[in-house]
Coordinates of C-alpha atoms and ligand atoms in Angstrom, one line a residue:
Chain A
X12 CA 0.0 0.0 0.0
X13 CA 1.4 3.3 -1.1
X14 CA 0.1 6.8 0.4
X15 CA 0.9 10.4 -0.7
X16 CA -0.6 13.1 1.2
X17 CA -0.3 17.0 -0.3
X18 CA -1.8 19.8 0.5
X19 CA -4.7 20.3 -1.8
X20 CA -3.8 23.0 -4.6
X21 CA -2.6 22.3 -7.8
X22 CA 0.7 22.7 -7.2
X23 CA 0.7 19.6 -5.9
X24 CA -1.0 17.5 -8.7
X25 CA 2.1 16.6 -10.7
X26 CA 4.0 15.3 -7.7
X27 CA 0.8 13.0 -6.7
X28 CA 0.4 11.9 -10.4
X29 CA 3.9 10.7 -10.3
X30 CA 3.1 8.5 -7.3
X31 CA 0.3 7.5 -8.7
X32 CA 2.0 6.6 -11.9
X33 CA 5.0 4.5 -10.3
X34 CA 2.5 2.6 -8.3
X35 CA 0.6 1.6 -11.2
X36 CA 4.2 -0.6 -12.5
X37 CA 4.0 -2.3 -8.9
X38 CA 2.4 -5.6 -8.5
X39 CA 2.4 -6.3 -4.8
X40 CA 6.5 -5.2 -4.4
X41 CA 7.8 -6.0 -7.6
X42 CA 7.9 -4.0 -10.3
X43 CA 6.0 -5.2 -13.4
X44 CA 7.4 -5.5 -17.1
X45 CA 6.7 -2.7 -19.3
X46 CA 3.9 -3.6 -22.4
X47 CA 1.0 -1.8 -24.1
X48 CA -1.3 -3.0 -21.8
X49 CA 0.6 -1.5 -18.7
X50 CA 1.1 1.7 -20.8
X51 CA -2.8 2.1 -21.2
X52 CA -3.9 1.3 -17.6
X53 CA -1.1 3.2 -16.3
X54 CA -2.4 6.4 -18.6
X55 CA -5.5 5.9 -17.9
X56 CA -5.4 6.2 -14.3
X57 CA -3.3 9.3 -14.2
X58 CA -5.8 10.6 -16.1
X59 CA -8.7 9.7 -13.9
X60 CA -6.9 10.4 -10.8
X61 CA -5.8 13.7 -12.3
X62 CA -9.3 14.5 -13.0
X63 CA -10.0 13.7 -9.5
X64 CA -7.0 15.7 -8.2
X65 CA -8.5 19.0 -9.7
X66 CA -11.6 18.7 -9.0
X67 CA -10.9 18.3 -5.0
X68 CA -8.4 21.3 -6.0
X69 CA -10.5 23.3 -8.0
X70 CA -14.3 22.7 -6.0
X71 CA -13.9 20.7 -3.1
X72 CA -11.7 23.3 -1.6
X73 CA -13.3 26.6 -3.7
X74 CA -13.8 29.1 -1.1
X75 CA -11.8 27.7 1.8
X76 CA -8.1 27.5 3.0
X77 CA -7.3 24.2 1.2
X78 CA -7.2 21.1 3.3
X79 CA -5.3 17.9 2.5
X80 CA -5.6 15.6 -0.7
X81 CA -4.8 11.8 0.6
X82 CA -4.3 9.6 -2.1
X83 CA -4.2 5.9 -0.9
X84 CA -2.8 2.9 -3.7
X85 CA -3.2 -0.6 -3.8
X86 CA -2.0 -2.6 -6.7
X87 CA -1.7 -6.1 -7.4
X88 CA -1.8 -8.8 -10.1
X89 CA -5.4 -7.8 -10.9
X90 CA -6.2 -4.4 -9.9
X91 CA -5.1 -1.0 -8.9
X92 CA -7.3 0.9 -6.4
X93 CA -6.8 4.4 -5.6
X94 CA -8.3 6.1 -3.2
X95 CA -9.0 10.0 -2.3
X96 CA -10.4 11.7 0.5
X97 CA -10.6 15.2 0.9
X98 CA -12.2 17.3 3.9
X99 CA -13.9 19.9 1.2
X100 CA -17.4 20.3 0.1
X101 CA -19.0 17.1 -0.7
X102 CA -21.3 17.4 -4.1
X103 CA -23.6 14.4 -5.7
X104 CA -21.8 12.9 -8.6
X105 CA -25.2 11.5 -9.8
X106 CA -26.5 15.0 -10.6
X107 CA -23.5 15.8 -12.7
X108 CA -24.9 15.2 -16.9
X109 CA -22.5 13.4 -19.1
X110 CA -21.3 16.3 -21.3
X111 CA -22.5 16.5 -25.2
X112 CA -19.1 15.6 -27.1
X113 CA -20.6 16.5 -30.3
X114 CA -20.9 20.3 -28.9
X115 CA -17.2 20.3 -28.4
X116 CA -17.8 21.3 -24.6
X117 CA -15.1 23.2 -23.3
X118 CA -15.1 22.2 -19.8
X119 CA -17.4 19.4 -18.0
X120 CA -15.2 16.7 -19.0
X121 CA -13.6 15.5 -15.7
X122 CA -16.0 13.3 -14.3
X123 CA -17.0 11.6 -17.8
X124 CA -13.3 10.9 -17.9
X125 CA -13.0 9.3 -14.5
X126 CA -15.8 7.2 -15.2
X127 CA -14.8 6.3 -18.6
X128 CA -11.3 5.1 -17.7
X129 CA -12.1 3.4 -14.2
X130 CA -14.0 0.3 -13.9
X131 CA -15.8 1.1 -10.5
X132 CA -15.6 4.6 -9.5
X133 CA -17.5 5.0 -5.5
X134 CA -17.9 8.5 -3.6
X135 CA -18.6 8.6 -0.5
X136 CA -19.5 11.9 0.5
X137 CA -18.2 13.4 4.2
X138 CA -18.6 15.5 6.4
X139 CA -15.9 14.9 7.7
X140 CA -14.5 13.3 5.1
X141 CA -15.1 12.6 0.7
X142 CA -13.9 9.5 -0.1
X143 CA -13.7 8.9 -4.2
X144 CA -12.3 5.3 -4.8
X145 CA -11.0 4.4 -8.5
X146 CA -10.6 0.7 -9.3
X147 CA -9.3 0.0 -12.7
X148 CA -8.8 -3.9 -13.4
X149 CA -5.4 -5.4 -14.9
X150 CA -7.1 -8.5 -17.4
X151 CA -9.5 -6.8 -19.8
X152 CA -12.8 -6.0 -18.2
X153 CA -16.0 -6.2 -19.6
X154 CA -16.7 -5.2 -23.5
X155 CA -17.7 -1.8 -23.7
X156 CA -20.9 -0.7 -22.8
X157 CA -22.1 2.3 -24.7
X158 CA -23.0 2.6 -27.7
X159 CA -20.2 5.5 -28.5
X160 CA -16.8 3.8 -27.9
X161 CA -16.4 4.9 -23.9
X162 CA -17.1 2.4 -21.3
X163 CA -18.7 3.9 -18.9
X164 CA -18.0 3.0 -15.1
X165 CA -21.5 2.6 -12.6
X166 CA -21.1 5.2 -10.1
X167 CA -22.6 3.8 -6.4
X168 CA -23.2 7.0 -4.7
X169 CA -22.5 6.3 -0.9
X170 CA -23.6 8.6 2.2
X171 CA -20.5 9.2 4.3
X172 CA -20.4 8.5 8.0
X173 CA -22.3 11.6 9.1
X174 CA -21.6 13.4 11.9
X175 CA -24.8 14.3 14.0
X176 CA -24.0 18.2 13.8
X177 CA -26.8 21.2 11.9
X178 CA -24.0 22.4 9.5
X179 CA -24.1 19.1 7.5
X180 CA -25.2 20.2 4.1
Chain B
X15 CA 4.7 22.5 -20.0
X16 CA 6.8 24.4 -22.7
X17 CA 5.8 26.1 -26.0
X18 CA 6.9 27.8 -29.3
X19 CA 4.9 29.3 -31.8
X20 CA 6.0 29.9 -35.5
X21 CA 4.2 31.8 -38.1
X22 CA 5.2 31.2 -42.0
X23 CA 3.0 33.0 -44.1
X24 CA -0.6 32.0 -43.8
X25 CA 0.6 29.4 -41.5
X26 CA 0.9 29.1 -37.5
X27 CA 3.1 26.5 -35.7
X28 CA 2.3 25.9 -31.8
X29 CA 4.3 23.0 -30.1
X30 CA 3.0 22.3 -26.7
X31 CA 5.4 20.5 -24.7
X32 CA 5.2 18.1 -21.3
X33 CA 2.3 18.8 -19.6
X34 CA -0.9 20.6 -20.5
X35 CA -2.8 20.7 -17.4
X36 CA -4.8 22.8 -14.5
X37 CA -1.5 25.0 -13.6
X38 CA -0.6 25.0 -17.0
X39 CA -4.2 25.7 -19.3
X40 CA -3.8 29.0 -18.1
X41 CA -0.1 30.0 -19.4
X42 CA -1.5 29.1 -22.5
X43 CA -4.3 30.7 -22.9
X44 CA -3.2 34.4 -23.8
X45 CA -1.2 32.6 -27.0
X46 CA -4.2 30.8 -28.1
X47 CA -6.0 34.0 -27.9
X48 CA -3.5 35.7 -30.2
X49 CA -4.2 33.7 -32.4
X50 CA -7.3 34.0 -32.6
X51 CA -7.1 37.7 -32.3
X52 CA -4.7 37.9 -35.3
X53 CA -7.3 35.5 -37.1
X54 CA -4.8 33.1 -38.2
X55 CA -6.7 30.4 -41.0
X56 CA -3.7 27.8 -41.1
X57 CA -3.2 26.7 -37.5
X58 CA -1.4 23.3 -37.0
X59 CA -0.8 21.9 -33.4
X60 CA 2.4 20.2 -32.7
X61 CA 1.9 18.1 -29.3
X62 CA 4.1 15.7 -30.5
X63 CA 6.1 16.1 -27.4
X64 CA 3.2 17.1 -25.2
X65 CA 3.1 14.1 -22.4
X66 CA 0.0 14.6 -20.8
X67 CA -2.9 16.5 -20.6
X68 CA -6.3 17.1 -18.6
X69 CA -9.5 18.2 -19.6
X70 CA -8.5 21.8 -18.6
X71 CA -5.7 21.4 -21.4
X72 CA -8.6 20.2 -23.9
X73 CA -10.7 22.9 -23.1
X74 CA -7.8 25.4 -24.4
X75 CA -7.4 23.3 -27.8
X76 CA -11.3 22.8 -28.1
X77 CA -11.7 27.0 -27.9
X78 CA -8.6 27.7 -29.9
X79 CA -10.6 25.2 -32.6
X80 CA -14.0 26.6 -32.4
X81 CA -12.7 30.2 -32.4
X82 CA -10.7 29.7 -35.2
X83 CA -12.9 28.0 -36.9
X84 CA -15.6 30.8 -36.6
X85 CA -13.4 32.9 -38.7
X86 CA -13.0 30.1 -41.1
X87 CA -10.2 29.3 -40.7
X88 CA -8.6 25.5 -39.6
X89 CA -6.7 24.0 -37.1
X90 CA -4.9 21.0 -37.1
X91 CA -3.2 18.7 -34.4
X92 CA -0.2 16.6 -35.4
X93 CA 2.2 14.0 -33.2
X94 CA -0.7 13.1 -30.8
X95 CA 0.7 9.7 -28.6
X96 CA 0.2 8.1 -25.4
X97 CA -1.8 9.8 -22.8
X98 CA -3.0 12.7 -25.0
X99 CA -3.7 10.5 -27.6
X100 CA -6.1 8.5 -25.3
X101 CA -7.9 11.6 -23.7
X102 CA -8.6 12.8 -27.5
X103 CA -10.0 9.5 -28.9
X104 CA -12.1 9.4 -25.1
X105 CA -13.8 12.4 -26.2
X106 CA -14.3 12.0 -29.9
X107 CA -11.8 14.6 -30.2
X108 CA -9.7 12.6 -33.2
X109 CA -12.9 12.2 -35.3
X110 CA -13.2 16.2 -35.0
X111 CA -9.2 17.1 -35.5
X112 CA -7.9 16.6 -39.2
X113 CA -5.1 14.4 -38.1
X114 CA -3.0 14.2 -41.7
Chain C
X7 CA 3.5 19.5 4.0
X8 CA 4.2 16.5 2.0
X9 CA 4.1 12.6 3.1
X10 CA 4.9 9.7 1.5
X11 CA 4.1 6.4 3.1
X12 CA 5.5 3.0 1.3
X13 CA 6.1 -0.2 2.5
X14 CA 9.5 -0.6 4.4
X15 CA 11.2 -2.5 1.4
X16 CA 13.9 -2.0 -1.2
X17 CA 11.3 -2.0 -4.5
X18 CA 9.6 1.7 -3.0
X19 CA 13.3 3.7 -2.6
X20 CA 12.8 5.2 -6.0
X21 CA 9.3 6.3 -5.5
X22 CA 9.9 7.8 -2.3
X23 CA 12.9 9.4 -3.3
X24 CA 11.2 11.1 -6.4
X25 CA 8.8 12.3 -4.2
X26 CA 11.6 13.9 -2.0
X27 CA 13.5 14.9 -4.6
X28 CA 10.2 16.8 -6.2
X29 CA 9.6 18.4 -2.7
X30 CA 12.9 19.8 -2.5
X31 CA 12.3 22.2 -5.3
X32 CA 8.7 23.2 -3.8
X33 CA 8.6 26.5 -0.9
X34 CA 5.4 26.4 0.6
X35 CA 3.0 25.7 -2.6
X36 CA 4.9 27.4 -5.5
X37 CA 8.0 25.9 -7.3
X38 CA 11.1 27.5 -6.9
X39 CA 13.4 28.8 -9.7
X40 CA 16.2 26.1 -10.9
X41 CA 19.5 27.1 -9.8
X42 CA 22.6 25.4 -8.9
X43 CA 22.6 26.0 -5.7
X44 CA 18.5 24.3 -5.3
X45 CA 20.6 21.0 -7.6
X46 CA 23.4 20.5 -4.6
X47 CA 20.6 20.3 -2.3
X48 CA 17.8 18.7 -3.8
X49 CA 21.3 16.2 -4.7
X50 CA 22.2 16.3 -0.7
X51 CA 19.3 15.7 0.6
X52 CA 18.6 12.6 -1.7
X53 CA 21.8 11.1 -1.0
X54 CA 20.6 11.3 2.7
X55 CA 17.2 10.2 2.7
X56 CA 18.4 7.4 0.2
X57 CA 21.2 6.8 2.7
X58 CA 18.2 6.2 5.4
X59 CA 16.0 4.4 3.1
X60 CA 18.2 1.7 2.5
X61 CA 19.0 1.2 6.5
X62 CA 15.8 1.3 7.7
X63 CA 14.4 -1.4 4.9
X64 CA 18.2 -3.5 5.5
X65 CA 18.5 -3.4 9.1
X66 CA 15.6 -1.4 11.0
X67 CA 12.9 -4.1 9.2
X68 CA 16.0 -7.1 8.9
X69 CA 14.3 -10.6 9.7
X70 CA 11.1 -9.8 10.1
X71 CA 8.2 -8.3 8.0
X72 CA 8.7 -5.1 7.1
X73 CA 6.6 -2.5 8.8
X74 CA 6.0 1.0 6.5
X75 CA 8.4 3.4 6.3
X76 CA 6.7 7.1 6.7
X77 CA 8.4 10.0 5.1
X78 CA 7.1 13.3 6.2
X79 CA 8.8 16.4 4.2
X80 CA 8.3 20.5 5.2
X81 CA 10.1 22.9 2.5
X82 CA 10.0 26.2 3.0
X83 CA 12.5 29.3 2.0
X84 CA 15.0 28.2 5.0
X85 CA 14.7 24.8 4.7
X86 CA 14.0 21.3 4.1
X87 CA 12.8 19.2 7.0
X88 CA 12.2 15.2 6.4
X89 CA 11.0 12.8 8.9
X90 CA 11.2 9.4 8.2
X91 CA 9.3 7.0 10.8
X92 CA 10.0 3.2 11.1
X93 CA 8.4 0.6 13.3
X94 CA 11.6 -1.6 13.2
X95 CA 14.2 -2.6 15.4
X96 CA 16.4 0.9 17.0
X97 CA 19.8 1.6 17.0
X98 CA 21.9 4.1 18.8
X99 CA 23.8 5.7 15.8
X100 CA 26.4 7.3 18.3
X101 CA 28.0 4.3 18.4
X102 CA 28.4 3.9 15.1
X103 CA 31.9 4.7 14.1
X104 CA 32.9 7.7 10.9
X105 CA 34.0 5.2 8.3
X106 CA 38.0 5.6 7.5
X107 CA 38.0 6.9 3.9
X108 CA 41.9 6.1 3.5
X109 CA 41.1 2.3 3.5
X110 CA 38.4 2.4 1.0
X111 CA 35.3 1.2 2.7
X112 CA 32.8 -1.1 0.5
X113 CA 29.8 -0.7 3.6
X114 CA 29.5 1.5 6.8
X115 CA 29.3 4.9 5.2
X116 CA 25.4 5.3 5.1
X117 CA 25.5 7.3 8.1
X118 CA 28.5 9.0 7.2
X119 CA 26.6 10.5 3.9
X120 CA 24.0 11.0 6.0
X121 CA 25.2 13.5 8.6
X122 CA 28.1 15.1 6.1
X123 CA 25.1 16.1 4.1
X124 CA 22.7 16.9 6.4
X125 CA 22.6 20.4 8.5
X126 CA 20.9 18.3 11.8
X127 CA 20.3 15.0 12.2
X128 CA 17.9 13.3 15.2
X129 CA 17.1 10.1 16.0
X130 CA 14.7 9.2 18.7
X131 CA 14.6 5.8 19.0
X132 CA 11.1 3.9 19.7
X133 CA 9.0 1.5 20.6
X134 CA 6.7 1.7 19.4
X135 CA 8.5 4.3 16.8
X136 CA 11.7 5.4 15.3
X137 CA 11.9 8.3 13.6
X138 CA 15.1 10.0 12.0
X139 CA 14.7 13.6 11.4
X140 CA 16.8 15.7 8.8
X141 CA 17.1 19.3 8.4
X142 CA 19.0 21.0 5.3
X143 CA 19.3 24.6 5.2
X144 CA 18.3 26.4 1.9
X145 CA 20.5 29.3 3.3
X146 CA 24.5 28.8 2.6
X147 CA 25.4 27.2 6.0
X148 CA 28.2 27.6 8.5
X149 CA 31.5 26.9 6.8
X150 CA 32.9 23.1 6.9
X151 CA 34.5 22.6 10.4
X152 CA 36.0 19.3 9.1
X153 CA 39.8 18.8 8.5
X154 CA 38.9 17.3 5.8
X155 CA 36.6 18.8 3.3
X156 CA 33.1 17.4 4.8
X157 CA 31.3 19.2 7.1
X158 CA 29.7 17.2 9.7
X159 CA 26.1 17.5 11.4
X160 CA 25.6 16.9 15.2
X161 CA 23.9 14.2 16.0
X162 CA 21.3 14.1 18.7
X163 CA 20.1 10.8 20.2
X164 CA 17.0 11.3 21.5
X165 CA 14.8 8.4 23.4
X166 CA 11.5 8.1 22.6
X167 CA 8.2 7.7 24.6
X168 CA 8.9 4.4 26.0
X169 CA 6.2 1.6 26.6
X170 CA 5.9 0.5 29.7
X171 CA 6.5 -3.4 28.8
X172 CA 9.0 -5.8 29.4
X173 CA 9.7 -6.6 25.5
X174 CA 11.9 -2.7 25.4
X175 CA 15.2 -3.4 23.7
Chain D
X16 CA 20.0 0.6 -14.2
X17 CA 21.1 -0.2 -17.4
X18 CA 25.0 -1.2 -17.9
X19 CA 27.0 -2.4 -20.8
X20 CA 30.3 -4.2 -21.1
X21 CA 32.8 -3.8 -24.0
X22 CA 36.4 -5.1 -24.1
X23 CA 39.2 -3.4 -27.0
X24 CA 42.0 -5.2 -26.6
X25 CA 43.6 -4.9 -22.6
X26 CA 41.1 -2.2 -22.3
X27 CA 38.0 -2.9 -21.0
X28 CA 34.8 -0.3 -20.6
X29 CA 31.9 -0.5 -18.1
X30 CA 29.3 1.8 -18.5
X31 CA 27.0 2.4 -16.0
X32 CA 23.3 4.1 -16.4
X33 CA 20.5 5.2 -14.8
X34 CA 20.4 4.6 -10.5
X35 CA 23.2 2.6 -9.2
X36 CA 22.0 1.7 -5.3
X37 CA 20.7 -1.2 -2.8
X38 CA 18.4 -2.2 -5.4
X39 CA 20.4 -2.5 -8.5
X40 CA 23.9 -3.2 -7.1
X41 CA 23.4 -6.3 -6.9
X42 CA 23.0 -7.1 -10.6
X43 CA 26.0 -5.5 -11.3
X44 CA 28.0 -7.3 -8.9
X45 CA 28.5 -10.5 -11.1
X46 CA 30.1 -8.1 -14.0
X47 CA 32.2 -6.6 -11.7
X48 CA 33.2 -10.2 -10.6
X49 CA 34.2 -11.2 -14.0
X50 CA 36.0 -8.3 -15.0
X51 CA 38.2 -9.1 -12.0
X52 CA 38.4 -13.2 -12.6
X53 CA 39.8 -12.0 -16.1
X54 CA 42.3 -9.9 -14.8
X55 CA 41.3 -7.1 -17.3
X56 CA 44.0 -4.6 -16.5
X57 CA 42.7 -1.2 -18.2
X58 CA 39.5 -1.0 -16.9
X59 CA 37.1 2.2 -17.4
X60 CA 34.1 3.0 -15.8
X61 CA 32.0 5.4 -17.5
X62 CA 29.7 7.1 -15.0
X63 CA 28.4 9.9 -17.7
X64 CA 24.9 8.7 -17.6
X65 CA 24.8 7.8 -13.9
X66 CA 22.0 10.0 -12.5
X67 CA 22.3 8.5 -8.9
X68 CA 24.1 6.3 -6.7
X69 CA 24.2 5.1 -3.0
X70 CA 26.5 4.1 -0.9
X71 CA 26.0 0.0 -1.5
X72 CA 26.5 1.1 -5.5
X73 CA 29.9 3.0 -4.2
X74 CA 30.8 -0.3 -2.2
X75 CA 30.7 -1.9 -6.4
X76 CA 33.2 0.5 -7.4
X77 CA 35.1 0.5 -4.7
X78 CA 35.3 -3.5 -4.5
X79 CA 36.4 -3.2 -8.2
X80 CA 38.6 -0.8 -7.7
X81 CA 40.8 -2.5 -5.2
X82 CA 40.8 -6.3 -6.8
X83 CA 42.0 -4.8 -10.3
X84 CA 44.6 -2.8 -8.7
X85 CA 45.8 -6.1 -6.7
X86 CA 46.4 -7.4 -9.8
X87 CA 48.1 -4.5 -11.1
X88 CA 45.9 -3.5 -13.1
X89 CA 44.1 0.2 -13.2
X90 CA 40.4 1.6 -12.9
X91 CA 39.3 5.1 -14.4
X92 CA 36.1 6.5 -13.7
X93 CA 34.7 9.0 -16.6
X94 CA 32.1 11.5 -16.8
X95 CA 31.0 12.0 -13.0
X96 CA 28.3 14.1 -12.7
X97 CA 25.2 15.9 -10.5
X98 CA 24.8 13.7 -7.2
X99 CA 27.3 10.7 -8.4
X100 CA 29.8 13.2 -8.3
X101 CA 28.8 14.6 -4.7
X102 CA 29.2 11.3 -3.5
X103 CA 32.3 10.5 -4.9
X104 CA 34.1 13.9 -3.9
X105 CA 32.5 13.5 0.0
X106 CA 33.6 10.3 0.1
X107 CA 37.2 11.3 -1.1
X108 CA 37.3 9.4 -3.9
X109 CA 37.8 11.9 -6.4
X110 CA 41.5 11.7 -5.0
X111 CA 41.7 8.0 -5.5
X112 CA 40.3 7.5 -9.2
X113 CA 42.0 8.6 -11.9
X114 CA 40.0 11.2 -13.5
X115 CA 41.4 11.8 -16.8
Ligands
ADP2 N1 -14.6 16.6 -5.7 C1 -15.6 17.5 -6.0 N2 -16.1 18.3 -5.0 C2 -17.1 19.1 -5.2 N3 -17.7 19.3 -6.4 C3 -17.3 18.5 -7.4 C4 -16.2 17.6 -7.3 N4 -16.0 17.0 -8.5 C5 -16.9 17.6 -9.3 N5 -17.7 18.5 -8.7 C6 -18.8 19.2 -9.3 O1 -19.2 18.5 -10.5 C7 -19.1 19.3 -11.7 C8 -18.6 18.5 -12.8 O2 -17.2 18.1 -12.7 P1 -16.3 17.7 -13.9 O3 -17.1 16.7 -14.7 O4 -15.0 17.2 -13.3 O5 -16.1 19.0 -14.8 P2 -15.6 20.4 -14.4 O6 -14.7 20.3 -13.2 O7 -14.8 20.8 -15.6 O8 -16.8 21.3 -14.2 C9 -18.1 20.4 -11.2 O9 -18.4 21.6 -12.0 C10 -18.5 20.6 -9.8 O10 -19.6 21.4 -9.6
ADP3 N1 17.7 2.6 10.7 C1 18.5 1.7 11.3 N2 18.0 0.7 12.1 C2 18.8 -0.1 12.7 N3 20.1 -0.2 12.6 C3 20.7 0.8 11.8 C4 19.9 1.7 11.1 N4 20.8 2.5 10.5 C5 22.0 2.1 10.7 N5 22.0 1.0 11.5 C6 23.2 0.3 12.0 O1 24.3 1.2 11.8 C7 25.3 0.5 11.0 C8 26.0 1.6 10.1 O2 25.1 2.1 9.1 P1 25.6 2.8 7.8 O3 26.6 3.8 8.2 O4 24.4 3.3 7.1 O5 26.4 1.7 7.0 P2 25.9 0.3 6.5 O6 24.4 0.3 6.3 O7 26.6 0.1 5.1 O8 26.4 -0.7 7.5 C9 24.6 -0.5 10.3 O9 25.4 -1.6 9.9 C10 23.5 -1.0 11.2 O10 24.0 -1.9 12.2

């Protein structure tokens, strides 16, 4: 298990994505052989932890003096689980619309491509604490599901452990 | 991220280098405006070199396209590979992009 | 603040030391300008924390399963501070011995590299914890008080909260 | 850690790339090892593209160091550089290669 813990502005987000990135040619403690395959999944989850990264960044702590961004990896033979909890604003990832490609959006896009890229992607919203966890299998998964290339991840929308307090939102 | 832009004629060159992301969209930005601004019809992207991007660095190369295509002219990308490449095809961006 | 937590073997050296070596060129959230003097250091401290790696993994964690080794970093514009925390056996570096450089060593000068390069360098010893703490100046420090080119840092032994159990080493 | 072997005659070159430490000393050990059984006796060890090393990968160097020598025979380390070359000047060996 590998953990990186930065303070959570963007300055940060190249130095987590590195982690992130290393771990990904781990299996267990051993470091895996380079192939296509590994290239992929390895760019893929940068990508979808990047994503994630900003948009902790970027919303979770709009407004407020940033808190932490802990990023928790797991990889073995089969999968690579990453992990991310932030003490920001919480929001409902099954309000946010699957952006129109064909309108060439200019922003929206994060979230399509965390979902797109991870087989299971699970929020669990805080207070105190958002957990997003990413889980992008090794063998092939599934054929893709949509009828427009992208294999869509289900998102399982969680309620966090609440704390019995009135400024819950 | 680094870049370079080079103008020949009718023709502008930008090569976008390393990492096209959150902290660097916004370095970018006032060069893709100027381009725009200068309404340059023979734009060609070089992220040949460009190692990876996020969808803040798409949304710079999607407005750059639009914009430039509302004054008719064209932009191309060339050298697209590995991560970029994957993010484009993800959002249908290399059915958009003449890719020569 | 920056942390890094891998497990206590070999195969995680590189990807902790990346992360140092990225923090070492971070002062507070922005990165700071390249310069020759930010290379000797980020090279410095490294060395070190690479020096302290490789003992805690080789003898802190030796014959048993490794615990995690915890790598806590603070950079700011006077200085780099790295804490590295270990759950393995203890040792009382004042007893080991400067390694004599005229008889070419092949082993013993981890500690050496260690406190030559380093500005402080504390050990509190555990159970339950052992954590090695290492401090390198951004600012020119005081000039080498070695005879022979290295300048050494103190080292502080410090004992750490003891259990109250029979099992203390 | 990449290395590669090649012998010209009495000469013989070693280079060395990438990160030389507790990890990757160890496969470079058996080299070192035959270099020595063959009592090569012009041995270079080019360190030019040696981005790090520790003190197990100076314990190599050293090792090969002193068994050529006790067979009269000679090792020159080349292109030192960035942290390497700390290293090797902290641990006074700068004074005991020949650095041509
Ligand atoms: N971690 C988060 N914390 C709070 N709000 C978030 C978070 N992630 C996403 N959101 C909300 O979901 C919306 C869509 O996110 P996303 O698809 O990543 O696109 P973008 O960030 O470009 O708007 C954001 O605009 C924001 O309102
Ligand atoms: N973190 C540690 N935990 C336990 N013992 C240690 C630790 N660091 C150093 N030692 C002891 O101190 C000795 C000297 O360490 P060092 O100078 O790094 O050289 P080397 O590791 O090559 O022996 C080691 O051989 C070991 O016995």
């Amino acid at each position: 298990m590998i953990r990186v813990r930065v303070p959570g502005t963007l300055a940060y987000r190249n130095l987590a994505l590195r982690v992130v990135a290393a771990a990904t040619k781990m299996i267990g403690n051993a470091e895996c052989e380079p192939s296509p395959a590994l290239e992929e999944l390895e760019a893929q989850t940068v990508s979808a932890v990047g994503e994630a990264f900003n948009n902790i960044a970027i919303h979770a702590y709009k407004g407020v003096a940033p808190g932490e961004i802990d990023v928790l990896i797991e990889s073995d033979a089969e999968r690579v689980v990453v992990e991310m909890t932030d003490t920001g604003a919480s929001f409902d990832p099954s309000t946010v619309a699957v952006p129109e490609l064909d309108e060439l959006p200019e922003n929206g896009m994060g979230l399509f491509i965390i979902r797109s890229f991870m087989d299971e992607v699970t929020y669990a919203a805080g207070p105190p604490k958002n957990v997003l966890r990413l889980v992008k299998r090794r063998a092939p998964g599934p054929e893709p599901r949509l009828q427009d290339g992208a294999s869509e991840a289900e998102v399982t929308v969680e309620t966090g452990a609440k704390r019995a307090t009135a400024d819950d939102p | 991220m680094k870049f370079a832009r080079e103008d020949n004629g009718a023709e502008t060159m930008l090569r976008i280098d390393g990492t096209l992301d959150a902290v660097s969209a916004p370095e970018i930005r006032p060069v893709v405006d100027a381009i725009v601004t200068e309404e340059r019809k023979a734009v060609t992207v070089d992220l040949g070199n460009l190692r990876l991007i996020d969808s803040s660095g798409v949304g710079v190369i999607v407005s750059l396209f639009k914009r430039v295509r509302a004054h008719g002219g064209e932009v191309k990308i060339v050298g697209l590979r590995d991560q970029p490449k994957a993010i484009f095809k993800l959002l249908r961006l290399d059915r958009v992009f003449p890719t020569p």
